[in-house]
CSV table of C-alpha atoms in Angstrom, one decimal:
chain,number,residue,atom,x,y,z
X,8,UNK,CA,44.7,9.7,-16.4
X,9,UNK,CA,45.5,9.4,-12.7
X,10,UNK,CA,43.0,10.5,-10.0
X,11,UNK,CA,45.3,13.3,-9.1
X,12,UNK,CA,45.2,14.7,-12.6
X,13,UNK,CA,41.5,14.2,-12.8
X,14,UNK,CA,41.0,16.0,-9.5
X,15,UNK,CA,43.2,18.9,-10.6
X,16,UNK,CA,41.0,19.5,-13.7
X,17,UNK,CA,37.8,19.4,-11.7
X,18,UNK,CA,39.3,21.6,-9.0
X,19,UNK,CA,39.8,24.4,-11.6
X,20,UNK,CA,36.1,24.4,-12.4
X,21,UNK,CA,35.1,24.0,-8.7
X,22,UNK,CA,37.3,26.9,-7.6
X,23,UNK,CA,35.9,29.1,-10.3
X,24,UNK,CA,32.4,28.3,-9.2
X,25,UNK,CA,33.3,28.9,-5.5
X,26,UNK,CA,34.1,32.5,-6.5
X,27,UNK,CA,30.7,32.9,-8.3
X,28,UNK,CA,28.2,31.0,-6.2
X,29,UNK,CA,27.0,31.7,-2.6
X,30,UNK,CA,28.6,29.5,-0.1
X,31,UNK,CA,25.3,27.8,0.8
X,32,UNK,CA,24.6,27.0,-2.8
X,33,UNK,CA,28.1,25.8,-3.4
X,34,UNK,CA,27.9,23.4,-0.5
X,35,UNK,CA,24.5,22.1,-1.6
X,36,UNK,CA,25.2,21.7,-5.4
X,37,UNK,CA,28.9,21.7,-6.2
X,38,UNK,CA,30.7,20.2,-3.2
X,39,UNK,CA,28.8,16.8,-3.3
X,40,UNK,CA,30.0,16.2,-6.9
X,41,UNK,CA,32.8,13.9,-8.0
X,42,UNK,CA,34.4,14.0,-11.5
X,43,UNK,CA,37.1,12.6,-13.7
X,44,UNK,CA,38.5,13.9,-17.0
X,45,UNK,CA,39.7,11.6,-19.7
X,46,UNK,CA,40.1,11.9,-23.5
X,47,UNK,CA,38.4,15.4,-23.4
X,48,UNK,CA,35.4,14.0,-21.6
X,49,UNK,CA,34.5,15.5,-18.2
X,50,UNK,CA,32.3,13.0,-16.4
X,51,UNK,CA,30.5,14.5,-13.4
X,52,UNK,CA,29.1,12.1,-10.9
X,53,UNK,CA,26.0,13.0,-8.9
X,54,UNK,CA,24.2,11.3,-6.1
X,55,UNK,CA,20.8,10.8,-7.7
X,56,UNK,CA,18.5,11.5,-10.7
X,57,UNK,CA,16.7,14.1,-8.5
X,58,UNK,CA,19.9,15.9,-7.8
X,59,UNK,CA,21.0,15.8,-11.4
X,60,UNK,CA,17.8,17.5,-12.6
X,61,UNK,CA,18.4,20.3,-10.1
X,62,UNK,CA,22.1,20.6,-11.0
X,63,UNK,CA,21.3,20.9,-14.7
X,64,UNK,CA,18.6,23.5,-14.1
X,65,UNK,CA,20.8,25.8,-11.9
X,66,UNK,CA,24.3,25.2,-13.1
X,67,UNK,CA,24.3,23.0,-16.2
X,68,UNK,CA,24.9,25.9,-18.6
X,69,UNK,CA,27.7,27.3,-16.5
X,70,UNK,CA,29.4,23.9,-16.1
X,71,UNK,CA,29.5,23.6,-19.9
X,72,UNK,CA,31.0,27.1,-20.3
X,73,UNK,CA,33.7,26.6,-17.7
X,74,UNK,CA,34.6,23.2,-19.1
X,75,UNK,CA,35.1,24.6,-22.5
X,76,UNK,CA,37.0,27.7,-21.2
X,77,UNK,CA,39.3,25.8,-18.8
X,78,UNK,CA,39.6,22.3,-20.4
X,79,UNK,CA,39.3,23.1,-24.1
X,80,UNK,CA,36.6,23.9,-26.6
X,81,UNK,CA,36.2,20.3,-27.6
X,82,UNK,CA,35.5,19.1,-24.1
X,83,UNK,CA,32.3,17.1,-23.6
X,84,UNK,CA,30.4,17.1,-20.3
X,85,UNK,CA,28.8,13.9,-19.3
X,86,UNK,CA,26.8,13.1,-16.2
X,87,UNK,CA,26.7,9.8,-14.2
X,88,UNK,CA,24.6,8.8,-11.3
X,89,UNK,CA,26.6,7.3,-8.4
X,90,UNK,CA,24.3,6.5,-5.4
X,91,UNK,CA,27.3,5.8,-3.2
X,92,UNK,CA,28.0,9.6,-3.2
X,93,UNK,CA,24.7,10.3,-1.3
X,94,UNK,CA,25.5,8.8,2.0
X,95,UNK,CA,29.0,10.0,2.1
X,96,UNK,CA,28.2,13.6,1.1
X,97,UNK,CA,25.1,13.9,3.2
X,98,UNK,CA,27.1,12.9,6.3
X,99,UNK,CA,29.8,15.5,5.5
X,100,UNK,CA,28.5,18.9,4.4
X,101,UNK,CA,26.2,18.7,1.4
X,102,UNK,CA,23.8,21.0,3.2
X,103,UNK,CA,22.3,24.4,2.5
X,104,UNK,CA,24.2,26.4,5.1
X,105,UNK,CA,26.7,29.2,4.8
X,106,UNK,CA,30.0,29.5,6.5
X,107,UNK,CA,28.7,32.3,8.7
X,108,UNK,CA,25.5,30.4,9.7
X,109,UNK,CA,25.2,29.1,13.2
X,110,UNK,CA,22.6,26.5,12.0
X,111,UNK,CA,23.8,22.9,12.0
X,112,UNK,CA,22.2,20.6,9.4
X,113,UNK,CA,22.7,16.9,9.3
X,114,UNK,CA,21.3,15.6,6.0
X,115,UNK,CA,20.7,17.1,2.6
X,116,UNK,CA,18.2,20.0,2.6
X,117,UNK,CA,17.3,21.0,-1.0
X,118,UNK,CA,17.7,24.8,-1.3
X,119,UNK,CA,15.3,24.8,-4.3
X,120,UNK,CA,12.3,24.0,-2.1
X,121,UNK,CA,11.1,27.1,-0.4
X,122,UNK,CA,7.7,28.5,0.7
X,123,UNK,CA,8.2,31.2,-2.0
X,124,UNK,CA,8.1,28.8,-4.9
X,125,UNK,CA,5.5,26.4,-3.4
X,126,UNK,CA,2.2,26.8,-5.4
X,127,UNK,CA,-0.7,27.0,-3.0
X,128,UNK,CA,-4.1,25.6,-4.0
X,129,UNK,CA,-7.2,24.3,-2.3
X,130,UNK,CA,-5.8,20.8,-1.8
X,131,UNK,CA,-2.6,21.9,0.0
X,132,UNK,CA,-3.3,25.3,1.6
X,133,UNK,CA,-3.9,23.9,5.0
X,134,UNK,CA,-0.7,21.9,5.0
X,135,UNK,CA,1.2,24.9,3.7
X,136,UNK,CA,-0.2,27.2,6.5
X,137,UNK,CA,0.6,24.6,9.1
X,138,UNK,CA,4.2,24.2,7.8
X,139,UNK,CA,4.6,28.0,7.8
X,140,UNK,CA,3.4,28.1,11.4
X,141,UNK,CA,5.9,25.5,12.5
X,142,UNK,CA,8.7,27.3,10.7
X,143,UNK,CA,7.7,30.5,12.6
X,144,UNK,CA,7.5,28.8,16.0
X,145,UNK,CA,9.2,25.4,16.0
X,146,UNK,CA,8.4,23.2,19.0
X,147,UNK,CA,5.6,25.5,20.2
X,148,UNK,CA,2.7,24.5,18.1
X,149,UNK,CA,1.7,21.5,16.0
X,150,UNK,CA,4.3,19.1,17.5
X,151,UNK,CA,4.6,16.7,15.8
X,152,UNK,CA,3.5,18.0,12.4
X,153,UNK,CA,2.4,14.9,10.4
X,154,UNK,CA,1.8,15.5,6.7
X,155,UNK,CA,0.4,12.7,4.6
X,156,UNK,CA,-0.8,12.1,1.1
X,157,UNK,CA,0.0,10.4,-2.2
X,158,UNK,CA,3.2,10.5,-4.1
X,159,UNK,CA,4.3,13.7,-5.8
X,160,UNK,CA,1.9,16.1,-4.0
X,161,UNK,CA,4.4,18.4,-2.3
X,162,UNK,CA,5.1,16.8,1.1
X,163,UNK,CA,8.9,16.8,0.6
X,164,UNK,CA,8.8,20.3,-0.8
X,165,UNK,CA,7.0,21.6,2.4
X,166,UNK,CA,9.4,19.9,4.9
X,167,UNK,CA,12.4,21.2,3.0
X,168,UNK,CA,10.8,24.6,3.0
X,169,UNK,CA,10.5,24.5,6.7
X,170,UNK,CA,14.1,23.5,7.1
X,171,UNK,CA,15.3,26.3,4.7
X,172,UNK,CA,13.3,28.8,6.6
X,173,UNK,CA,14.9,27.7,9.9
X,174,UNK,CA,18.3,27.8,8.3
X,175,UNK,CA,17.8,31.5,7.6
X,176,UNK,CA,17.2,32.1,11.3
X,177,UNK,CA,20.7,30.6,12.0
X,178,UNK,CA,19.9,29.0,15.3
X,179,UNK,CA,18.5,25.5,14.6
X,180,UNK,CA,20.2,22.1,14.8
X,181,UNK,CA,18.3,20.1,12.1
X,182,UNK,CA,18.4,16.4,11.4
X,183,UNK,CA,16.8,15.4,8.1
X,184,UNK,CA,16.3,11.7,7.3
X,185,UNK,CA,14.2,9.3,5.3
X,186,UNK,CA,12.6,6.5,7.2
X,187,UNK,CA,14.7,4.1,5.3
X,188,UNK,CA,18.0,5.9,6.1
X,189,UNK,CA,17.0,6.2,9.8
X,190,UNK,CA,16.5,2.4,9.9
X,191,UNK,CA,19.7,1.6,8.0
X,192,UNK,CA,21.7,3.8,10.4
X,193,UNK,CA,20.2,2.0,13.4
X,194,UNK,CA,21.1,-1.4,11.9
X,195,UNK,CA,24.6,-0.2,11.3
X,196,UNK,CA,24.9,1.1,14.9
X,197,UNK,CA,23.7,-2.2,16.3
X,198,UNK,CA,26.3,-4.0,14.2
X,199,UNK,CA,29.0,-1.7,15.4
X,200,UNK,CA,27.9,-1.6,19.0
X,201,UNK,CA,27.4,2.2,18.7
X,202,UNK,CA,23.7,2.6,19.6
X,203,UNK,CA,24.5,5.1,22.3
X,204,UNK,CA,26.1,7.4,19.8
X,205,UNK,CA,23.2,6.8,17.5
X,206,UNK,CA,20.7,7.9,20.2
X,207,UNK,CA,22.8,11.0,21.1
X,208,UNK,CA,23.0,12.1,17.5
X,209,UNK,CA,19.2,12.4,17.2
X,210,UNK,CA,18.3,13.5,20.8
X,211,UNK,CA,20.5,16.7,20.7
X,212,UNK,CA,18.7,18.4,17.7
X,213,UNK,CA,16.2,21.2,17.7
X,214,UNK,CA,14.3,19.8,14.7
X,215,UNK,CA,14.0,16.2,13.6
X,216,UNK,CA,12.5,15.7,10.1
X,217,UNK,CA,11.7,12.1,8.9
X,218,UNK,CA,10.4,11.8,5.4
X,219,UNK,CA,8.4,8.6,4.7
X,220,UNK,CA,8.0,7.5,8.3
X,221,UNK,CA,5.8,4.6,7.1
X,222,UNK,CA,9.0,2.8,6.3
X,223,UNK,CA,9.6,1.9,10.0
X,224,UNK,CA,6.2,0.2,10.3
X,225,UNK,CA,6.7,-3.5,11.0
X,226,UNK,CA,10.3,-3.0,12.2
X,227,UNK,CA,10.1,-3.4,15.9
X,228,UNK,CA,13.6,-2.4,16.9
X,229,UNK,CA,13.5,0.7,14.8
X,230,UNK,CA,10.1,1.7,16.2
X,231,UNK,CA,11.3,1.2,19.7
X,232,UNK,CA,14.3,3.5,19.2
X,233,UNK,CA,12.2,6.1,17.4
X,234,UNK,CA,9.6,5.9,20.2
X,235,UNK,CA,12.2,6.9,22.8
X,236,UNK,CA,13.8,9.5,20.6
X,237,UNK,CA,10.3,11.0,20.0
X,238,UNK,CA,9.7,11.2,23.7
X,239,UNK,CA,13.0,12.7,24.5
X,240,UNK,CA,12.6,15.5,21.9
X,241,UNK,CA,9.0,16.2,22.6
X,242,UNK,CA,9.5,16.5,26.3
X,243,UNK,CA,12.0,19.4,25.8
X,244,UNK,CA,9.8,21.0,23.1
X,245,UNK,CA,11.9,20.2,20.1
X,246,UNK,CA,10.1,20.1,16.8
X,247,UNK,CA,9.3,16.8,15.1
X,248,UNK,CA,8.1,16.8,11.5
X,249,UNK,CA,7.0,13.6,9.8
X,250,UNK,CA,5.6,12.7,6.3
X,251,UNK,CA,3.9,9.5,5.2
X,252,UNK,CA,1.8,8.2,2.3
X,253,UNK,CA,-0.9,7.3,4.8
X,254,UNK,CA,-2.6,8.6,8.0
X,255,UNK,CA,-1.4,7.2,11.3
X,256,UNK,CA,-4.5,5.1,11.7
X,257,UNK,CA,-3.9,3.5,8.2
X,258,UNK,CA,-0.3,2.4,9.1
X,259,UNK,CA,-0.5,-1.3,9.7
X,260,UNK,CA,2.2,-3.0,11.8
X,261,UNK,CA,2.8,0.3,13.7
X,262,UNK,CA,3.1,0.2,17.5
X,263,UNK,CA,-0.1,1.7,19.0
X,264,UNK,CA,1.9,4.0,21.3
X,265,UNK,CA,3.7,5.4,18.3
X,266,UNK,CA,0.4,5.8,16.5
X,267,UNK,CA,-1.0,7.7,19.5
X,268,UNK,CA,2.0,10.1,19.6
X,269,UNK,CA,1.8,10.8,15.9
X,270,UNK,CA,-1.7,12.2,16.7
X,271,UNK,CA,-0.5,14.4,19.5
X,272,UNK,CA,0.2,17.4,17.3
X,273,UNK,CA,-1.4,18.1,13.9
X,274,UNK,CA,-2.2,15.5,11.3
X,275,UNK,CA,-2.9,17.1,7.9
X,276,UNK,CA,-3.4,15.5,4.5
X,277,UNK,CA,-2.4,16.9,1.1
X,278,UNK,CA,-5.0,16.4,-1.6
X,279,UNK,CA,-4.4,16.2,-5.3
X,280,UNK,CA,-4.3,19.7,-6.8
X,281,UNK,CA,-7.3,21.1,-8.6
X,282,UNK,CA,-7.1,22.2,-12.2
X,283,UNK,CA,-6.3,25.8,-11.4
X,284,UNK,CA,-3.4,24.7,-9.1
X,285,UNK,CA,-2.1,22.3,-11.7
X,286,UNK,CA,-2.1,25.1,-14.3
X,287,UNK,CA,-0.3,27.4,-11.9
X,288,UNK,CA,2.3,24.8,-11.2
X,289,UNK,CA,2.9,24.3,-14.9
X,290,UNK,CA,3.2,28.1,-15.4
X,291,UNK,CA,5.6,28.5,-12.5
X,292,UNK,CA,7.8,25.6,-13.6
X,293,UNK,CA,7.8,26.7,-17.2
X,294,UNK,CA,8.8,30.3,-16.2
X,295,UNK,CA,11.6,28.9,-14.0
X,296,UNK,CA,12.9,26.9,-17.0
X,297,UNK,CA,12.6,29.8,-19.4
X,298,UNK,CA,10.1,27.9,-21.5
X,299,UNK,CA,7.0,29.4,-23.3
X,300,UNK,CA,4.2,26.9,-22.7
X,301,UNK,CA,1.3,27.1,-25.2
X,302,UNK,CA,-2.1,27.5,-23.4
X,303,UNK,CA,-3.6,24.5,-25.1
X,304,UNK,CA,-0.6,22.3,-24.1
X,305,UNK,CA,-0.9,23.5,-20.5
X,306,UNK,CA,-4.6,22.7,-20.4
X,307,UNK,CA,-4.1,19.2,-21.9
X,308,UNK,CA,-1.4,18.3,-19.4
X,309,UNK,CA,-3.3,19.8,-16.4
X,310,UNK,CA,-6.5,18.0,-17.5
X,311,UNK,CA,-5.0,14.6,-18.0
X,312,UNK,CA,-2.3,14.4,-15.3
X,313,UNK,CA,-4.4,15.0,-12.2
X,314,UNK,CA,-3.0,13.1,-9.3
X,315,UNK,CA,0.8,13.6,-9.2
X,316,UNK,CA,2.6,17.0,-9.3
X,317,UNK,CA,5.9,15.2,-9.8
X,318,UNK,CA,4.6,13.5,-12.9
X,319,UNK,CA,3.2,16.8,-14.2
X,320,UNK,CA,6.7,18.4,-13.7
X,321,UNK,CA,8.3,15.4,-15.4
X,322,UNK,CA,6.0,15.8,-18.4
X,323,UNK,CA,7.1,19.4,-18.7
X,324,UNK,CA,10.8,18.4,-18.4
X,325,UNK,CA,10.4,15.8,-21.2
X,326,UNK,CA,8.7,18.3,-23.5
X,327,UNK,CA,11.4,20.9,-22.8
X,328,UNK,CA,14.2,18.4,-23.4
X,329,UNK,CA,12.7,17.1,-26.7
X,330,UNK,CA,12.0,20.6,-28.0
X,331,UNK,CA,15.5,21.8,-27.1
X,332,UNK,CA,17.2,18.8,-28.8
X,333,UNK,CA,15.1,18.8,-31.9
X,334,UNK,CA,14.5,22.5,-32.3
X,335,UNK,CA,10.8,21.9,-32.4
X,336,UNK,CA,8.0,24.2,-31.0
X,337,UNK,CA,6.0,22.8,-28.2
X,338,UNK,CA,2.5,22.7,-29.6
X,339,UNK,CA,-0.4,20.3,-28.9
X,340,UNK,CA,0.6,17.7,-31.6
X,341,UNK,CA,4.2,17.7,-30.5
X,342,UNK,CA,3.1,17.2,-26.8
X,343,UNK,CA,0.8,14.4,-27.7
X,344,UNK,CA,3.6,12.6,-29.6
X,345,UNK,CA,6.3,13.1,-27.0
X,346,UNK,CA,4.0,12.2,-24.1
X,347,UNK,CA,2.0,9.5,-25.9
X,348,UNK,CA,2.9,6.8,-23.4
X,349,UNK,CA,2.2,8.9,-20.3
X,350,UNK,CA,-1.1,10.4,-21.7
X,351,UNK,CA,-2.3,7.0,-22.8
X,352,UNK,CA,-1.6,5.6,-19.3
X,353,UNK,CA,-3.6,8.5,-17.8
X,354,UNK,CA,-6.7,8.1,-20.0
X,355,UNK,CA,-7.0,4.4,-20.8
X,356,UNK,CA,-9.3,3.7,-17.8
X,357,UNK,CA,-11.9,6.2,-19.0
X,358,UNK,CA,-14.8,4.7,-20.8
X,359,UNK,CA,-17.4,6.3,-23.1
X,360,UNK,CA,-20.1,5.4,-20.7
X,361,UNK,CA,-18.3,7.3,-17.9
X,362,UNK,CA,-17.9,10.3,-20.1
X,363,UNK,CA,-21.6,10.3,-21.1
X,364,UNK,CA,-22.8,9.9,-17.5
X,365,UNK,CA,-20.6,12.7,-16.2
X,366,UNK,CA,-21.3,15.1,-19.0
X,367,UNK,CA,-25.1,14.4,-18.8
X,368,UNK,CA,-24.9,15.1,-15.0
X,369,UNK,CA,-23.0,18.3,-15.6
X,370,UNK,CA,-25.6,19.6,-18.0
X,371,UNK,CA,-28.5,18.1,-16.1
X,372,UNK,CA,-29.9,15.9,-18.8
X,373,UNK,CA,-30.8,12.2,-18.9
X,374,UNK,CA,-27.9,10.1,-20.0
X,375,UNK,CA,-30.2,8.2,-22.4
X,376,UNK,CA,-30.4,11.4,-24.5
X,377,UNK,CA,-26.7,11.0,-25.4
X,378,UNK,CA,-27.7,8.3,-27.8
X,379,UNK,CA,-31.0,9.8,-28.9
X,380,UNK,CA,-31.7,11.8,-32.2
X,381,UNK,CA,-32.9,14.9,-30.4
X,382,UNK,CA,-31.5,18.1,-31.8
X,383,UNK,CA,-32.6,20.7,-29.3
X,384,UNK,CA,-29.6,22.7,-28.0
X,385,UNK,CA,-30.1,21.5,-24.4
X,386,UNK,CA,-29.4,18.0,-25.6
X,387,UNK,CA,-27.3,18.4,-28.8
X,388,UNK,CA,-24.7,20.7,-27.2
X,389,UNK,CA,-23.9,18.4,-24.2
X,390,UNK,CA,-23.8,15.5,-26.6
X,391,UNK,CA,-21.2,17.3,-28.7
X,392,UNK,CA,-19.2,18.0,-25.6
X,393,UNK,CA,-19.2,14.3,-24.8
X,394,UNK,CA,-18.2,13.4,-28.3
X,395,UNK,CA,-15.3,15.8,-28.1
X,396,UNK,CA,-14.2,14.4,-24.7
X,397,UNK,CA,-14.3,10.9,-26.1
X,398,UNK,CA,-12.0,11.9,-28.9
X,399,UNK,CA,-9.7,13.7,-26.5
X,400,UNK,CA,-9.6,11.2,-23.6
X,401,UNK,CA,-9.9,7.8,-25.3
X,402,UNK,CA,-8.0,6.0,-28.1
X,403,UNK,CA,-11.2,5.1,-30.0
X,404,UNK,CA,-11.7,5.9,-33.7
X,405,UNK,CA,-14.4,8.3,-34.8
X,406,UNK,CA,-16.7,5.4,-36.0
X,407,UNK,CA,-16.2,3.6,-32.7
X,408,UNK,CA,-17.2,6.7,-30.8
X,409,UNK,CA,-20.2,7.1,-33.1
X,410,UNK,CA,-21.4,3.6,-32.3
X,411,UNK,CA,-21.8,4.7,-28.6
X,412,UNK,CA,-23.9,7.6,-29.6
X,413,UNK,CA,-26.8,5.8,-31.2
X,414,UNK,CA,-24.8,4.8,-34.3
X,415,UNK,CA,-23.9,8.3,-35.3
X,416,UNK,CA,-21.7,8.6,-38.5
X,417,UNK,CA,-18.1,9.5,-38.1
X,418,UNK,CA,-18.6,12.8,-39.9
X,419,UNK,CA,-21.1,13.8,-37.1
X,420,UNK,CA,-18.4,13.1,-34.5
X,421,UNK,CA,-15.8,15.0,-36.5
X,422,UNK,CA,-18.2,18.0,-36.8
X,423,UNK,CA,-18.7,18.0,-33.0
X,424,UNK,CA,-14.9,17.8,-32.3
X,425,UNK,CA,-14.1,20.7,-34.7
X,426,UNK,CA,-17.0,22.8,-33.3
X,427,UNK,CA,-15.8,22.4,-29.7
X,428,UNK,CA,-12.2,23.1,-30.7
X,429,UNK,CA,-13.2,26.3,-32.5
X,430,UNK,CA,-15.3,27.4,-29.5
X,431,UNK,CA,-12.4,26.9,-27.1
X,432,UNK,CA,-10.2,29.0,-29.3
X,433,UNK,CA,-12.8,31.8,-29.6
X,434,UNK,CA,-13.8,32.0,-26.0
X,435,UNK,CA,-11.6,32.0,-22.9
X,436,UNK,CA,-14.6,31.4,-20.7
X,437,UNK,CA,-15.7,28.4,-22.6
X,438,UNK,CA,-12.1,27.1,-22.8
X,439,UNK,CA,-11.9,27.3,-19.0
X,440,UNK,CA,-15.3,25.5,-18.7
X,441,UNK,CA,-14.1,22.8,-21.0
X,442,UNK,CA,-11.0,22.4,-19.0
X,443,UNK,CA,-13.1,22.0,-15.8
X,444,UNK,CA,-15.2,19.3,-17.5
X,445,UNK,CA,-12.2,17.4,-18.7
X,446,UNK,CA,-10.7,17.5,-15.2
X,447,UNK,CA,-14.0,16.2,-13.8
X,448,UNK,CA,-14.0,13.3,-16.2
X,449,UNK,CA,-10.5,12.3,-14.9
X,450,UNK,CA,-11.7,12.0,-11.3
């Protein structure tokens, strides 16, 4: 079919959604899409995998309904990732702003990321509070705000939440970029001889947000331009927000004068979430997806996937997808099967010796007693905890585990495993304690 016919089919669906969806959401999720219709297959193109996950969560069901209603019951909806859409649509209007808003947003702000759905825990509460403060009084305190930490800990969520909060206030000109995109735009401006336009674009905003600022390290021309842009904005009290995977002092090949300026405001690090926070995140995401997550499954995921919230959410997405497609219930065995590669990767570095040392320390006994024949409860019970943890956190067989506990028979290991499993089911307090121990063993 011709592009004109393709577009007319997609326009019917888009126009229907325009009547149903708030303008800001339509601009953020529907307008960036491209589509073509051929042989009863509607192929919807999206800018990225990240965008696709959000689109399916919010509008996947409705897109299927409208496709069947408007294009025929036998219509199939397929999705295709087209990275070339990203730059084009972000420059146009794929932003979370309404037609009545006086905010001006240059770059894609994800409307899903708000303060309301950010799960606060001990590892991120300071960064959350600082981001809230900046959203309340941009340019007045903590300027720049520099958030750093590992991958998947919530930095991008927080800076999007700041932007979404400012958009609500309808008076902020916001520019949102990754460090890579900022660099690429500068390279293009140099090639085109349009560096003056490039500078003006960034020096007339109220809020400049750069995600992954570490990308400019080692790029002298980019650092030079950013240095002058930083000075121009800071001097007139415009807010600057930066994220990185490292603190300013850990960024090698960074100009010292930029490093100094990054420390002018507030530098805050996001730590990996504790067990309680990971469980809360899983609960929140499962509720949002309309999924009932078994308590044992949640504890297993939260205990084993400890350093990356994005990976934790990805595990839940995989489980949900497999359960939906196969009609299976998400229980502990199903989760272990579906996530076997991920869980194995998480636990393969843990040794029996590490488990024995940490459990012995937790219960204040000598680690040598793990391999002894003592049967007093003060020794036998921690030993059974360690045996259970070895079965849960390593790929060893029961006889192999027994060999590390003074040559215990495999039936002894099996008895310990079953005893701890039964105790976890009978007592919520013990179940919580066991979850804390497993999380400790992962650190």
